[in-house]
Short mmCIF file of C-alpha atoms and ligand atoms in Angstrom, two decimals:
data_model
loop_
_atom_site.label_atom_id
_atom_site.label_comp_id
_atom_site.label_asym_id
_atom_site.label_seq_id
_atom_site.Cartn_x
_atom_site.Cartn_y
_atom_site.Cartn_z
CA MET A 239 -62.16 52.90 63.47
CA SER A 240 -59.55 52.00 61.46
CA GLN A 241 -58.42 48.80 60.72
CA GLN A 242 -54.96 50.12 59.35
CA ALA A 243 -51.39 48.50 60.39
CA GLY A 244 -49.72 51.63 62.32
CA TRP A 245 -46.64 52.41 60.84
CA ARG A 246 -44.59 50.23 64.21
CA SER A 247 -45.80 47.11 62.00
CA LEU A 248 -44.34 48.20 59.40
CA PRO A 249 -41.01 46.05 57.35
CA LYS A 250 -37.49 47.69 58.44
CA ALA A 251 -36.59 48.79 54.82
CA GLY A 252 -34.06 50.40 55.00
CA VAL A 253 -32.78 50.17 58.01
CA ALA A 254 -29.67 48.79 58.27
CA PHE A 255 -30.04 45.99 61.00
CA ARG A 256 -26.90 44.39 61.29
CA LEU A 257 -22.72 45.66 62.07
CA SER A 258 -20.43 45.44 59.41
CA THR A 259 -18.03 43.56 62.02
CA ASP A 260 -19.94 40.57 61.44
CA TYR A 261 -18.44 41.43 57.65
CA LYS A 262 -14.87 40.73 57.74
CA THR A 263 -12.96 42.20 54.84
CA GLY A 264 -9.27 40.28 56.25
CA ASP A 265 -10.06 38.53 52.70
CA TRP A 266 -9.19 41.62 50.51
CA ARG A 267 -5.81 41.05 51.66
CA ALA A 268 -2.78 40.55 49.32
CA LEU A 269 -0.47 42.18 51.68
CA LYS A 270 0.00 40.93 55.03
CA PRO A 271 1.29 43.80 57.77
CA VAL A 272 3.80 42.33 60.34
CA ILE A 273 4.71 44.32 63.61
CA ASP A 274 8.47 44.87 64.25
CA TYR A 275 7.86 44.74 68.63
CA ASN A 276 12.28 44.95 68.87
CA LYS A 277 11.02 48.13 66.66
CA CYS A 278 7.72 49.33 67.98
CA THR A 279 8.13 52.50 69.84
CA LYS A 280 3.97 52.79 70.57
CA CYS A 281 4.42 55.71 68.94
CA MET A 282 0.59 54.80 67.79
CA LEU A 283 0.53 56.44 64.32
CA CYS A 284 -0.15 53.01 63.23
CA TRP A 285 -3.49 52.86 65.31
CA LEU A 286 -4.31 56.38 64.50
CA PHE A 287 -4.31 55.80 60.93
CA CYS A 288 -5.99 52.47 59.98
CA PRO A 289 -8.71 52.95 57.63
CA ASP A 290 -9.98 50.10 58.78
CA MET A 291 -9.47 49.90 62.21
CA ALA A 292 -7.65 46.99 62.10
CA ILE A 293 -4.97 48.25 64.25
CA VAL A 294 -5.68 48.18 67.79
CA TRP A 295 -4.01 49.27 70.97
CA ASP A 296 -4.76 46.79 73.64
CA GLY A 297 -3.24 48.34 76.75
CA GLU A 298 0.51 47.36 76.43
CA ASN A 299 0.37 47.24 72.09
CA VAL A 300 -0.15 48.08 69.09
CA VAL A 301 -1.68 44.69 67.18
CA VAL A 302 -2.92 43.97 63.72
CA ASN A 303 -6.58 42.58 64.01
CA TYR A 304 -6.36 40.56 60.60
CA ASP A 305 -9.99 39.59 60.69
CA TYR A 306 -10.57 43.53 58.43
CA CYS A 307 -7.10 44.77 58.20
CA LYS A 308 -7.18 45.07 53.55
CA GLY A 309 -3.66 45.53 53.92
CA CYS A 310 -3.15 48.71 52.12
CA GLY A 311 0.21 49.07 53.98
CA ILE A 312 -0.75 53.04 55.70
CA CYS A 313 0.12 51.78 58.54
CA ALA A 314 3.84 50.65 57.09
CA ASN A 315 4.28 53.59 54.94
CA GLU A 316 3.73 56.02 58.06
CA CYS A 317 5.22 54.13 60.59
CA PRO A 318 8.40 56.89 61.96
CA VAL A 319 10.68 53.55 62.76
CA LYS A 320 9.64 51.28 59.84
CA ALA A 321 8.44 48.44 62.29
CA ILE A 322 5.90 46.91 59.90
CA SER A 323 6.44 45.33 56.79
CA MET A 324 4.01 43.49 54.43
CA VAL A 325 4.23 40.09 53.69
CA PRO A 326 2.83 38.50 50.68
CA GLU A 327 -0.15 37.02 51.78
CA PHE A 328 0.22 33.72 49.00
CA MET B 109 -33.28 41.20 64.07
CA VAL B 110 -31.34 41.35 66.48
CA VAL B 111 -28.12 43.54 66.50
CA LYS B 112 -25.47 40.91 66.64
CA THR B 113 -22.64 41.85 69.79
CA LEU B 114 -19.06 43.17 68.82
CA PRO B 115 -16.45 40.89 68.06
CA GLU B 116 -14.14 40.48 71.26
CA PHE B 117 -10.75 41.81 70.88
CA PRO B 118 -8.49 40.69 73.85
CA VAL B 119 -7.81 44.51 75.17
CA LYS B 120 -6.32 44.55 78.31
CA LYS B 121 -6.42 48.28 79.73
CA GLY B 122 -8.60 50.30 78.59
CA GLU B 123 -12.49 50.10 76.86
CA PRO B 124 -13.31 47.07 74.56
CA ALA B 125 -12.06 47.65 70.97
CA TYR B 126 -15.33 47.92 69.23
CA LYS B 127 -17.77 49.73 70.57
CA LEU B 128 -21.36 51.68 69.43
CA TRP B 129 -21.42 55.66 71.00
CA LEU B 130 -24.21 55.06 73.55
CA PHE B 131 -25.03 57.94 76.55
CA GLU B 132 -27.07 57.52 78.76
CA PRO B 133 -30.28 60.19 79.11
CA GLY B 134 -29.15 63.33 81.52
CA GLN B 135 -25.30 61.61 81.82
CA LYS B 136 -22.56 63.91 81.87
CA VAL B 137 -20.56 64.01 79.12
CA GLU B 138 -17.23 64.87 79.30
CA MET B 139 -15.12 64.55 75.93
CA PRO B 140 -11.88 66.63 76.03
CA LEU B 141 -9.99 67.30 72.90
CA VAL B 142 -7.18 64.98 73.57
CA PHE B 143 -3.87 64.51 71.31
CA ASN B 144 -1.86 61.98 73.22
CA LEU B 145 -2.53 59.05 70.87
CA ARG B 146 -2.03 56.33 73.82
CA GLN B 147 -4.79 57.96 75.72
CA LEU B 148 -6.98 58.30 72.71
CA ALA B 149 -6.22 54.75 72.12
CA GLU B 150 -7.90 53.84 76.00
CA THR B 151 -10.63 56.43 75.63
CA ARG B 152 -12.47 57.03 72.92
CA ARG B 153 -13.39 54.66 69.94
CA PRO B 154 -14.38 55.61 66.51
CA ALA B 155 -17.93 56.16 65.47
CA LEU B 156 -16.92 53.79 62.39
CA LEU B 157 -16.31 50.09 62.53
CA PRO B 158 -14.41 48.01 60.63
CA GLY B 159 -16.14 45.49 57.66
CA HIS B 160 -16.67 48.98 56.13
CA ARG B 161 -16.66 47.90 52.37
CA LEU B 162 -14.54 51.36 51.17
CA CYS B 163 -11.41 50.33 49.21
CA ALA B 164 -7.67 48.84 50.79
CA GLY B 165 -6.84 52.55 51.63
CA CYS B 166 -9.53 54.97 50.84
CA ALA B 167 -8.37 58.16 52.83
CA ALA B 168 -12.57 58.68 53.56
CA PRO B 169 -12.77 56.33 56.52
CA ILE B 170 -10.00 57.81 57.85
CA VAL B 171 -11.73 61.13 57.37
CA VAL B 172 -14.60 60.27 59.67
CA LYS B 173 -12.19 58.05 62.21
CA LEU B 174 -10.51 61.18 62.51
CA ALA B 175 -13.26 63.48 63.34
CA SER B 176 -14.64 61.48 65.06
CA PHE B 177 -12.12 61.78 67.53
CA ALA B 178 -13.57 65.43 68.33
CA PHE B 179 -16.87 64.79 68.35
CA ARG B 180 -18.12 65.99 71.87
CA GLY B 181 -20.75 64.25 72.61
CA PRO B 182 -24.24 62.73 70.94
CA THR B 183 -23.63 63.20 67.55
CA ILE B 184 -25.40 62.36 64.83
CA VAL B 185 -24.28 61.79 61.59
CA VAL B 186 -25.86 62.49 58.08
CA THR B 187 -24.26 61.17 55.02
CA ALA B 188 -25.08 62.59 51.28
CA THR B 189 -24.66 59.53 48.44
CA GLY B 190 -21.33 58.73 47.57
CA CYS B 191 -18.60 56.12 48.59
CA LEU B 192 -19.05 56.69 51.96
CA GLU B 193 -22.62 56.18 52.82
CA VAL B 194 -22.81 53.36 49.91
CA SER B 195 -20.32 51.62 51.58
CA THR B 196 -20.46 51.78 55.48
CA THR B 197 -24.39 50.53 54.93
CA ILE B 198 -24.31 47.31 52.74
CA PHE B 199 -27.98 46.25 53.04
CA PRO B 200 -28.25 44.86 56.08
CA TYR B 201 -25.11 46.18 57.40
CA THR B 202 -23.90 49.19 59.11
CA SER B 203 -20.59 50.69 60.13
CA TRP B 204 -21.91 53.46 62.29
CA ALA B 205 -21.42 53.30 65.54
CA VAL B 206 -23.27 56.30 65.68
CA PRO B 207 -26.94 57.39 64.88
CA TRP B 208 -26.42 57.83 61.00
CA ILE B 209 -28.85 59.33 58.29
CA HIS B 210 -29.02 58.67 54.94
CA ASN B 211 -31.73 60.54 52.46
CA ALA B 212 -30.19 61.74 49.33
CA PHE B 213 -27.83 62.78 46.96
CA GLU B 214 -28.07 66.01 46.70
CA ASN B 215 -29.86 66.94 49.96
CA ALA B 216 -27.57 66.09 53.25
CA ALA B 217 -27.47 69.73 53.96
CA ALA B 218 -31.62 70.11 53.92
CA THR B 219 -31.66 67.41 56.05
CA ALA B 220 -29.09 68.15 58.36
CA SER B 221 -31.36 71.45 58.80
CA GLY B 222 -34.29 69.45 59.62
CA ILE B 223 -32.18 67.03 62.14
CA VAL B 224 -30.91 70.53 64.38
CA ALA B 225 -34.82 72.41 64.03
CA ALA B 226 -36.25 69.19 65.64
CA VAL B 227 -33.43 68.77 67.91
CA GLU B 228 -33.74 72.64 69.03
CA ALA B 229 -38.00 71.19 69.16
CA MET B 230 -37.54 69.32 71.81
CA LYS B 231 -34.98 70.91 73.62
CA LYS B 232 -37.37 73.80 74.07
CA THR B 233 -40.10 71.17 75.28
CA GLY B 234 -37.75 69.21 77.48
CA ARG B 235 -37.81 66.43 75.49
CA LEU B 236 -34.16 66.68 74.83
CA PRO B 237 -32.16 63.86 77.53
CA TYR B 238 -28.72 65.94 76.32
CA GLU B 239 -27.73 68.81 77.30
CA HIS B 240 -26.61 68.84 73.44
CA VAL B 241 -26.92 66.86 70.29
CA ASP B 242 -24.21 67.72 67.74
CA VAL B 243 -25.16 67.10 63.94
CA VAL B 244 -22.29 66.75 61.78
CA VAL B 245 -22.44 65.79 57.89
CA PHE B 246 -20.00 63.87 55.62
CA ALA B 247 -20.25 64.16 51.74
CA GLY B 248 -18.42 64.36 48.90
CA ASP B 249 -17.44 66.74 46.09
CA GLY B 250 -20.03 65.55 44.21
CA GLY B 251 -22.40 66.32 47.01
CA THR B 252 -21.27 69.21 47.71
CA PHE B 253 -19.94 71.85 44.72
CA ASP B 254 -22.52 70.27 42.44
CA ILE B 255 -25.76 68.56 42.88
CA GLY B 256 -25.78 69.37 46.63
CA PHE B 257 -24.53 72.75 46.87
CA GLN B 258 -28.01 74.18 46.56
CA ALA B 259 -29.03 72.78 49.65
CA LEU B 260 -25.20 73.70 51.42
CA SER B 261 -25.95 76.81 50.17
CA GLY B 262 -29.99 77.50 51.56
CA ALA B 263 -28.63 75.93 54.93
CA ALA B 264 -25.57 78.07 55.21
CA GLU B 265 -27.50 81.20 54.84
CA ARG B 266 -30.67 79.87 56.75
CA GLY B 267 -28.14 79.96 59.68
CA HIS B 268 -28.51 75.75 60.87
CA ASP B 269 -26.18 74.90 63.85
CA PHE B 270 -24.31 71.69 62.03
CA LEU B 271 -21.44 71.53 60.99
CA TYR B 272 -20.75 70.08 56.66
CA ILE B 273 -17.99 68.59 56.76
CA LEU B 274 -16.97 68.25 52.71
CA TYR B 275 -14.48 64.81 51.83
CA ASP B 276 -13.12 65.65 48.41
CA ASN B 277 -11.71 62.95 46.42
CA GLU B 278 -11.86 65.22 43.41
CA ALA B 279 -14.69 63.21 40.80
CA TYR B 280 -17.56 61.54 41.42
CA MET B 281 -15.19 58.15 42.49
CA ASN B 282 -18.91 55.73 43.73
CA THR B 283 -19.74 55.67 40.20
CA GLY B 284 -16.97 55.42 38.28
CA ILE B 285 -14.36 58.55 38.36
CA GLN B 286 -16.93 60.98 36.23
CA ARG B 287 -15.19 64.65 36.76
CA SER B 288 -17.01 66.89 38.87
CA GLY B 289 -17.33 70.69 39.72
CA GLY B 290 -14.28 69.37 42.24
CA THR B 291 -12.14 68.09 39.42
CA PRO B 292 -8.81 70.11 39.31
CA LYS B 293 -7.53 71.18 36.11
CA TYR B 294 -5.60 68.74 33.62
CA ALA B 295 -6.67 65.63 35.53
CA TRP B 296 -7.67 62.72 33.97
CA THR B 297 -11.49 61.37 34.67
CA THR B 298 -13.36 59.29 33.06
CA THR B 299 -15.31 61.34 31.48
CA SER B 300 -12.46 63.77 30.86
CA PRO B 301 -10.30 61.72 29.54
CA VAL B 302 -6.64 61.91 28.32
CA GLY B 303 -5.61 62.11 24.57
CA SER B 304 -4.64 63.63 21.46
CA VAL B 305 -7.32 65.72 21.93
CA LEU B 306 -7.81 66.96 25.25
CA PRO B 307 -5.11 66.92 28.20
CA GLY B 308 -7.48 65.73 30.95
CA LYS B 309 -10.19 68.12 32.30
CA MET B 310 -10.45 71.50 31.07
CA GLU B 311 -11.68 73.39 33.76
CA ASN B 312 -10.89 75.11 36.75
CA LYS B 313 -11.42 73.50 39.96
CA LYS B 314 -14.11 76.05 42.46
CA PRO B 315 -12.62 77.50 44.99
CA ILE B 316 -16.10 75.97 47.60
CA ALA B 317 -13.84 76.87 50.65
CA GLU B 318 -13.93 80.42 49.69
CA ILE B 319 -17.57 80.13 48.42
CA MET B 320 -18.79 79.24 51.86
CA VAL B 321 -16.10 82.12 53.66
CA ALA B 322 -18.26 84.29 50.58
CA HIS B 323 -21.89 83.08 53.04
CA ARG B 324 -20.68 84.54 56.10
CA ILE B 325 -21.21 81.27 58.00
CA PRO B 326 -18.75 81.46 61.56
CA TYR B 327 -16.58 78.91 60.39
CA VAL B 328 -14.97 77.63 57.71
CA ALA B 329 -11.32 76.05 57.47
CA THR B 330 -9.77 73.62 54.85
CA ALA B 331 -7.70 70.10 56.00
CA THR B 332 -6.36 66.87 55.84
CA PRO B 333 -6.31 63.65 57.70
CA ALA B 334 -2.11 63.91 57.64
CA HIS B 335 -2.03 67.16 59.55
CA TRP B 336 -4.55 64.87 62.33
CA MET B 337 -4.49 67.54 65.12
CA ASP B 338 -4.94 70.34 62.77
CA PHE B 339 -8.09 68.07 61.45
CA MET B 340 -9.57 67.28 65.03
CA LYS B 341 -8.62 70.81 66.40
CA LYS B 342 -10.80 72.80 63.61
CA VAL B 343 -13.80 69.64 63.83
CA ARG B 344 -13.93 70.61 67.53
CA LYS B 345 -14.36 74.69 66.75
CA GLY B 346 -16.54 73.60 63.55
CA ILE B 347 -18.81 71.26 66.51
CA GLU B 348 -18.17 74.38 69.32
CA VAL B 349 -19.06 77.16 66.90
CA LYS B 350 -22.89 78.74 67.31
CA GLY B 351 -24.17 78.23 63.31
CA PRO B 352 -22.87 76.24 60.17
CA ALA B 353 -19.43 75.51 59.39
CA PHE B 354 -17.43 73.98 57.26
CA ILE B 355 -14.49 71.98 56.84
CA HIS B 356 -12.98 71.37 53.51
CA ALA B 357 -11.01 67.92 54.06
CA LEU B 358 -9.08 66.97 50.62
CA SER B 359 -9.39 62.70 51.26
CA SER B 360 -6.97 60.96 48.06
CA CYS B 361 -8.72 57.90 46.22
CA ASP B 362 -6.20 55.55 45.46
CA ARG B 363 -8.72 54.20 42.74
CA GLY B 364 -9.49 57.49 41.60
CA TRP B 365 -6.35 59.37 41.89
CA ARG B 366 -3.62 56.27 40.74
CA HIS B 367 -1.66 56.31 43.66
CA ASP B 368 -0.60 53.00 45.35
CA THR B 369 -2.80 52.34 48.15
CA ALA B 370 0.07 53.16 50.78
CA LEU B 371 0.33 56.37 49.57
CA THR B 372 -2.84 57.83 50.60
CA LEU B 373 -1.41 60.20 53.45
CA GLU B 374 1.80 60.91 51.03
CA VAL B 375 -0.21 62.26 49.20
CA THR B 376 -1.96 65.07 50.55
CA ARG B 377 0.94 65.63 52.64
CA ARG B 378 2.38 66.44 49.75
CA ALA B 379 -0.83 68.69 48.37
CA VAL B 380 -0.08 70.52 51.53
CA ASP B 381 3.71 70.75 50.95
CA THR B 382 3.20 72.10 47.53
CA CYS B 383 0.70 74.84 47.92
CA TYR B 384 -1.97 73.14 46.44
CA PHE B 385 -3.74 72.08 48.96
CA PRO B 386 -3.19 75.06 51.63
CA LEU B 387 -4.10 74.69 55.30
CA TRP B 388 -6.33 77.84 56.56
CA GLU B 389 -8.77 78.50 59.20
CA TRP B 390 -11.56 81.31 58.43
CA THR B 391 -14.23 82.57 60.84
CA PRO B 392 -16.06 86.62 60.88
CA GLU B 393 -13.66 87.91 63.21
CA THR B 394 -9.94 86.62 62.80
CA GLY B 395 -10.50 86.64 58.91
CA TYR B 396 -7.82 83.99 56.96
CA LEU B 397 -5.42 82.10 58.79
CA LEU B 398 -2.65 80.18 57.95
CA THR B 399 -2.27 76.33 60.64
CA ASP B 400 0.11 73.78 60.50
CA ARG B 401 2.55 73.37 58.34
CA SER B 402 0.95 75.75 55.84
CA LEU B 403 2.02 78.21 58.15
CA ALA B 404 5.45 76.31 58.59
CA ILE B 405 5.61 77.72 54.47
CA ALA B 406 4.38 81.01 54.80
CA ARG B 407 7.61 81.19 57.55
CA ASN B 408 10.40 79.62 55.67
CA PRO B 409 9.33 79.94 51.86
CA LYS B 410 12.35 76.99 51.51
CA LEU B 411 9.85 74.56 52.34
CA LYS B 412 7.16 75.02 49.81
CA GLN B 413 7.57 71.79 47.05
CA PRO B 414 7.50 72.19 43.17
CA ILE B 415 3.90 70.90 42.42
CA GLU B 416 5.62 68.20 40.67
CA LYS B 417 5.83 66.66 43.68
CA TYR B 418 2.16 66.40 44.28
CA LEU B 419 1.66 64.97 40.44
CA GLU B 420 4.49 62.69 40.54
CA LEU B 421 2.71 59.89 42.47
CA GLN B 422 -0.51 60.12 40.61
CA GLY B 423 -1.56 58.96 37.88
CA ARG B 424 -4.50 60.83 36.83
CA PHE B 425 -1.38 63.29 36.39
CA ARG B 426 0.85 60.86 34.86
CA HIS B 427 0.65 62.35 31.06
CA LEU B 428 1.81 65.74 32.20
CA LEU B 429 4.96 65.01 33.58
CA LYS B 430 5.85 64.32 29.97
CA PRO B 431 7.75 66.42 27.93
CA GLU B 432 5.70 67.81 25.16
CA ASN B 433 3.50 68.94 28.47
CA LYS B 434 5.88 70.72 30.70
CA HIS B 435 4.20 74.07 29.33
CA LEU B 436 1.13 72.85 31.47
CA VAL B 437 2.38 71.81 34.72
CA LYS B 438 3.91 75.80 34.16
CA GLU B 439 0.70 76.72 33.89
CA LEU B 440 -0.47 74.60 37.05
CA GLN B 441 2.57 76.02 39.18
CA GLU B 442 1.23 79.54 38.11
CA LEU B 443 -1.74 79.09 39.31
CA VAL B 444 -0.71 77.79 42.54
CA ASP B 445 1.43 80.24 42.86
CA ALA B 446 -1.05 83.00 42.52
CA ALA B 447 -3.41 81.67 44.75
CA TRP B 448 -0.59 80.68 47.45
CA GLU B 449 0.08 84.60 47.12
CA GLU B 450 -3.16 85.56 47.23
CA LEU B 451 -3.74 83.33 50.66
CA LEU B 452 -0.35 85.19 52.07
CA ARG B 453 -1.81 88.50 51.39
CA LYS B 454 -5.13 87.90 53.00
CA ALA B 455 -3.98 85.32 56.05
CA SER B 456 -3.16 88.17 58.76
CA ASN B 457 -0.86 85.60 60.81
CA ALA B 458 1.53 85.45 56.99
CA PRO B 459 5.03 87.10 58.29
CA ARG B 460 5.25 90.07 55.84
C1 TPP C 674 -30.10 62.22 42.03
C2 TPP C 674 -28.80 61.16 42.49
N1 TPP C 674 -27.76 61.33 40.78
C3 TPP C 674 -26.89 60.37 41.22
C4 TPP C 674 -27.38 59.55 41.43
C5 TPP C 674 -25.84 58.16 41.41
N2 TPP C 674 -24.29 58.49 42.80
C6 TPP C 674 -24.69 57.97 43.40
S1 TPP C 674 -23.14 58.27 44.17
C7 TPP C 674 -22.43 59.59 42.56
C8 TPP C 674 -21.04 59.65 43.02
C9 TPP C 674 -20.96 61.07 44.50
O1 TPP C 674 -19.86 61.15 44.28
P1 TPP C 674 -19.05 61.93 45.44
O2 TPP C 674 -19.87 63.04 45.67
O3 TPP C 674 -18.03 63.00 44.76
O4 TPP C 674 -19.03 61.34 46.11
P2 TPP C 674 -17.84 59.91 46.01
O5 TPP C 674 -18.39 58.30 45.47
O6 TPP C 674 -16.78 60.62 45.04
O7 TPP C 674 -17.19 59.51 47.66
C10 TPP C 674 -23.77 59.66 41.66
C11 TPP C 674 -23.32 60.18 40.68
C12 TPP C 674 -27.88 59.71 42.49
N3 TPP C 674 -27.71 58.39 44.02
N4 TPP C 674 -28.56 60.35 43.15
S1 SF4 C 675 -2.49 47.00 56.02
FE1 SF4 C 675 -4.17 49.52 56.27
S2 SF4 C 675 -6.33 47.57 56.64
FE2 SF4 C 675 -3.56 46.84 57.43
S3 SF4 C 675 -3.46 47.32 59.63
FE3 SF4 C 675 -1.89 48.68 58.13
S4 SF4 C 675 -3.45 50.10 58.28
FE4 SF4 C 675 -4.93 48.80 58.83
S1 SF4 C 676 3.81 53.02 63.65
FE1 SF4 C 676 4.97 51.63 63.87
S2 SF4 C 676 6.33 52.52 65.76
FE2 SF4 C 676 4.09 53.39 65.59
S3 SF4 C 676 2.47 52.13 66.86
FE3 SF4 C 676 3.16 51.05 64.89
S4 SF4 C 676 4.43 50.07 64.65
FE4 SF4 C 676 4.17 51.52 66.74
S1 SF4 C 677 -13.62 54.37 44.84
FE1 SF4 C 677 -11.66 55.95 45.78
S2 SF4 C 677 -13.29 57.11 47.01
FE2 SF4 C 677 -14.72 55.44 46.81
S3 SF4 C 677 -13.60 53.35 48.11
FE3 SF4 C 677 -13.48 53.27 46.87
S4 SF4 C 677 -11.03 54.33 47.32
FE4 SF4 C 677 -12.42 55.44 48.10
MG1 MG C 678 -16.15 62.49 45.03
#
């Protein structure tokens, strides 16, 4: 019988094995979205459209997860009541 | 090599903020289409995780996110080479919460065909622990109009049962904004430069969705992420239909289209408002049907905006707004109007 190693012992080349949630993209941000909860109607559009899954519905409010938010401003632009303002980080 | 646990984000009600899609073998899966966003937010998680490295404001992840809200259960995603594939799978990381495969630039549709054949073989021999496993492709315009076209056309002709979503950012963005068969006429790209000799790309955009209609597959549609309900409905139809389905989703690229990152959805909305990119669906039974905003425009032509409204937001068309290029804008307007009139004639739900 051949003593060659089977495919199971091959290194997992090309197989991504860590989740990108370990990679924080929040430091890309130059402008920071800040939600005014007095204005927010909880319409959820910012949650729906955020390209970085950085707006989270916590069961009561939409909350920005600054670990990932890249500061694109889509949420602020799409908010129908203009409850989100983009504030410079620096 | 252990996958780290997902970050906790305090969620008072509903599912954790970030989740992998896991389905127990034999589990009965019920994932109806939900348009109530609070209900959606409490029960579903997108197939894409944060931490991906697509540019701030890129529409591609929004296309994926919205599409995945319309998946009906266990789903395998195939991506062609391009920004979406590269930036969501930078080794050793992956942003995919569902099974995902990338093979090469030109063969996403062939790869999907093979997976569908494998799923069907497993089903036949009783080795598939699920009622259905859907296969969804996401590919860019380069990977669809150009290099991936023969794989796509072949898969459509053979009739494999998968949904192909083209996220069309109208150039080869990942390699630095080169023109493709999907780049529109007079758009600036790095290989269709603007100067005293040329006003950008000189050729027309291929009518890719109509080319797929000509294949007589069971479902073809156009969509944008800004018209999210329309898009989600179309994705679900494309998955449920037996055989190949194709959705052409306009997906803005702020780097290549040269617009503010915040305007990503505004741009695609204006593409529809100006009838530059009408929303429709086609099946062999119904023929062309206008949907969403494009149906509204057909019913009330006053809603139709001039093409400048679309061009003015984007740096890649900036040269067209100079007085000496008025005739080029006029030509584009005539092209848009002619295509829109033709669509109105073809669509059975357009008012007559
Ligand atoms: C066979 C082959 N040729 C060229 C490339 C280089 N390449 C990688 S991504 C890319 C552009 C992809 O363009 P598109 O499909 O429009 O996707 P986008 O990046 O615009 O989202 C090119 C040319 C490749 N990976 N494989
Ligand atoms: S600025 Fe962009 S990335 Fe940040 S929360 Fe808003 S939409 Fe998401
Ligand atoms: S879009 Fe505006 S109003 Fe709607 S949930 Fe977000 S912040 Fe609130
Ligand atoms: S270059 Fe364009 S398509 Fe690519 S990630 Fe950036 S915005 Fe998205
Ligand atoms: Mg492209």
